[in-house]
Coordinates of C-alpha atoms in Angstrom, one line a residue:
X1 CA 173.3 129.1 140.8
X2 CA 170.3 131.4 141.0
X3 CA 167.2 131.6 139.3
X4 CA 167.8 135.6 138.6
X5 CA 169.4 136.8 135.3
X6 CA 171.9 139.5 135.5
X7 CA 170.7 143.3 134.8
X8 CA 173.0 143.5 131.9
X9 CA 174.5 140.4 129.8
X10 CA 176.6 140.2 126.8
X11 CA 177.4 137.4 124.5
X12 CA 180.9 138.7 123.9
X13 CA 183.8 136.9 125.7
X14 CA 186.0 140.1 125.7
X15 CA 182.9 142.3 127.7
X16 CA 182.9 142.4 131.4
X17 CA 179.3 141.6 131.2
X18 CA 179.7 138.1 129.8
X19 CA 178.9 135.2 131.9
X20 CA 179.5 131.8 130.8
X21 CA 177.5 130.3 133.2
X22 CA 174.5 131.9 132.7
X23 CA 175.0 131.7 129.0
X24 CA 175.3 128.1 129.2
X25 CA 171.6 127.5 130.9
X26 CA 170.1 129.2 127.9
X27 CA 169.1 132.9 127.9
X28 CA 165.8 134.2 125.8
X29 CA 165.3 137.8 125.4
X30 CA 161.9 139.2 124.5
X31 CA 162.1 142.8 123.3
X32 CA 158.9 145.0 123.0
X33 CA 157.1 141.5 123.4
X34 CA 158.7 139.7 120.5
X35 CA 161.2 137.0 120.7
X36 CA 164.8 138.1 119.2
X37 CA 167.2 135.2 118.6
X38 CA 170.0 137.9 117.2
X39 CA 170.8 139.6 120.5
X40 CA 174.1 140.6 121.3
X41 CA 174.1 142.5 124.8
X42 CA 170.7 143.6 126.7
X43 CA 170.1 146.3 129.6
X44 CA 167.4 145.9 131.6
X45 CA 167.6 149.0 133.7
X46 CA 168.5 151.4 130.9
X47 CA 165.8 149.4 128.6
X48 CA 167.7 148.3 125.3
X49 CA 169.2 145.8 122.9
X50 CA 172.3 145.2 121.0
X51 CA 171.0 143.1 118.0
X52 CA 173.7 141.9 115.2
X53 CA 173.1 143.5 111.9
X54 CA 172.5 140.4 109.6
X55 CA 175.9 138.9 108.7
X56 CA 178.1 142.1 108.2
X57 CA 181.2 142.3 110.4
X58 CA 183.4 145.3 111.5
X59 CA 187.1 145.7 110.5
X60 CA 188.0 143.9 113.7
X61 CA 185.8 140.7 112.8
X62 CA 182.8 141.5 115.6
X63 CA 179.4 141.3 114.2
X64 CA 177.6 144.8 113.3
X65 CA 175.5 145.8 115.7
X66 CA 172.2 148.2 116.3
X67 CA 171.2 149.6 119.6
X68 CA 167.4 149.7 120.3
X69 CA 165.5 151.2 122.9
X70 CA 162.6 149.8 124.5
X71 CA 160.8 147.4 127.0
X72 CA 163.7 144.1 127.3
X73 CA 162.4 140.8 129.1
X74 CA 165.2 138.2 129.3
X75 CA 164.3 134.8 130.6
X76 CA 165.8 131.1 131.4
X77 CA 164.7 128.6 128.5
X78 CA 163.4 125.6 129.8
X79 CA 165.3 122.9 129.0
X80 CA 163.6 119.7 128.2
X81 CA 163.3 116.9 130.9
X82 CA 165.3 113.7 129.7

């Protein structure tokens, strides 16, 4: 597996941009220079993130999201060596 992150990634298994192998490695996202922990989806080339809006759910049981535009910096989280 390469150290390159995809341009677009989603945590929703129903999305065509979902990649379990990449997510298993641990992906972090900085949006406008701030670490975000509630990112549902991101796109680097288009410059947006989709963040979950609290604990609210839509009628299908999926988290409600807000789409924000700005610089997106995804990275692999460092795993501590045992």
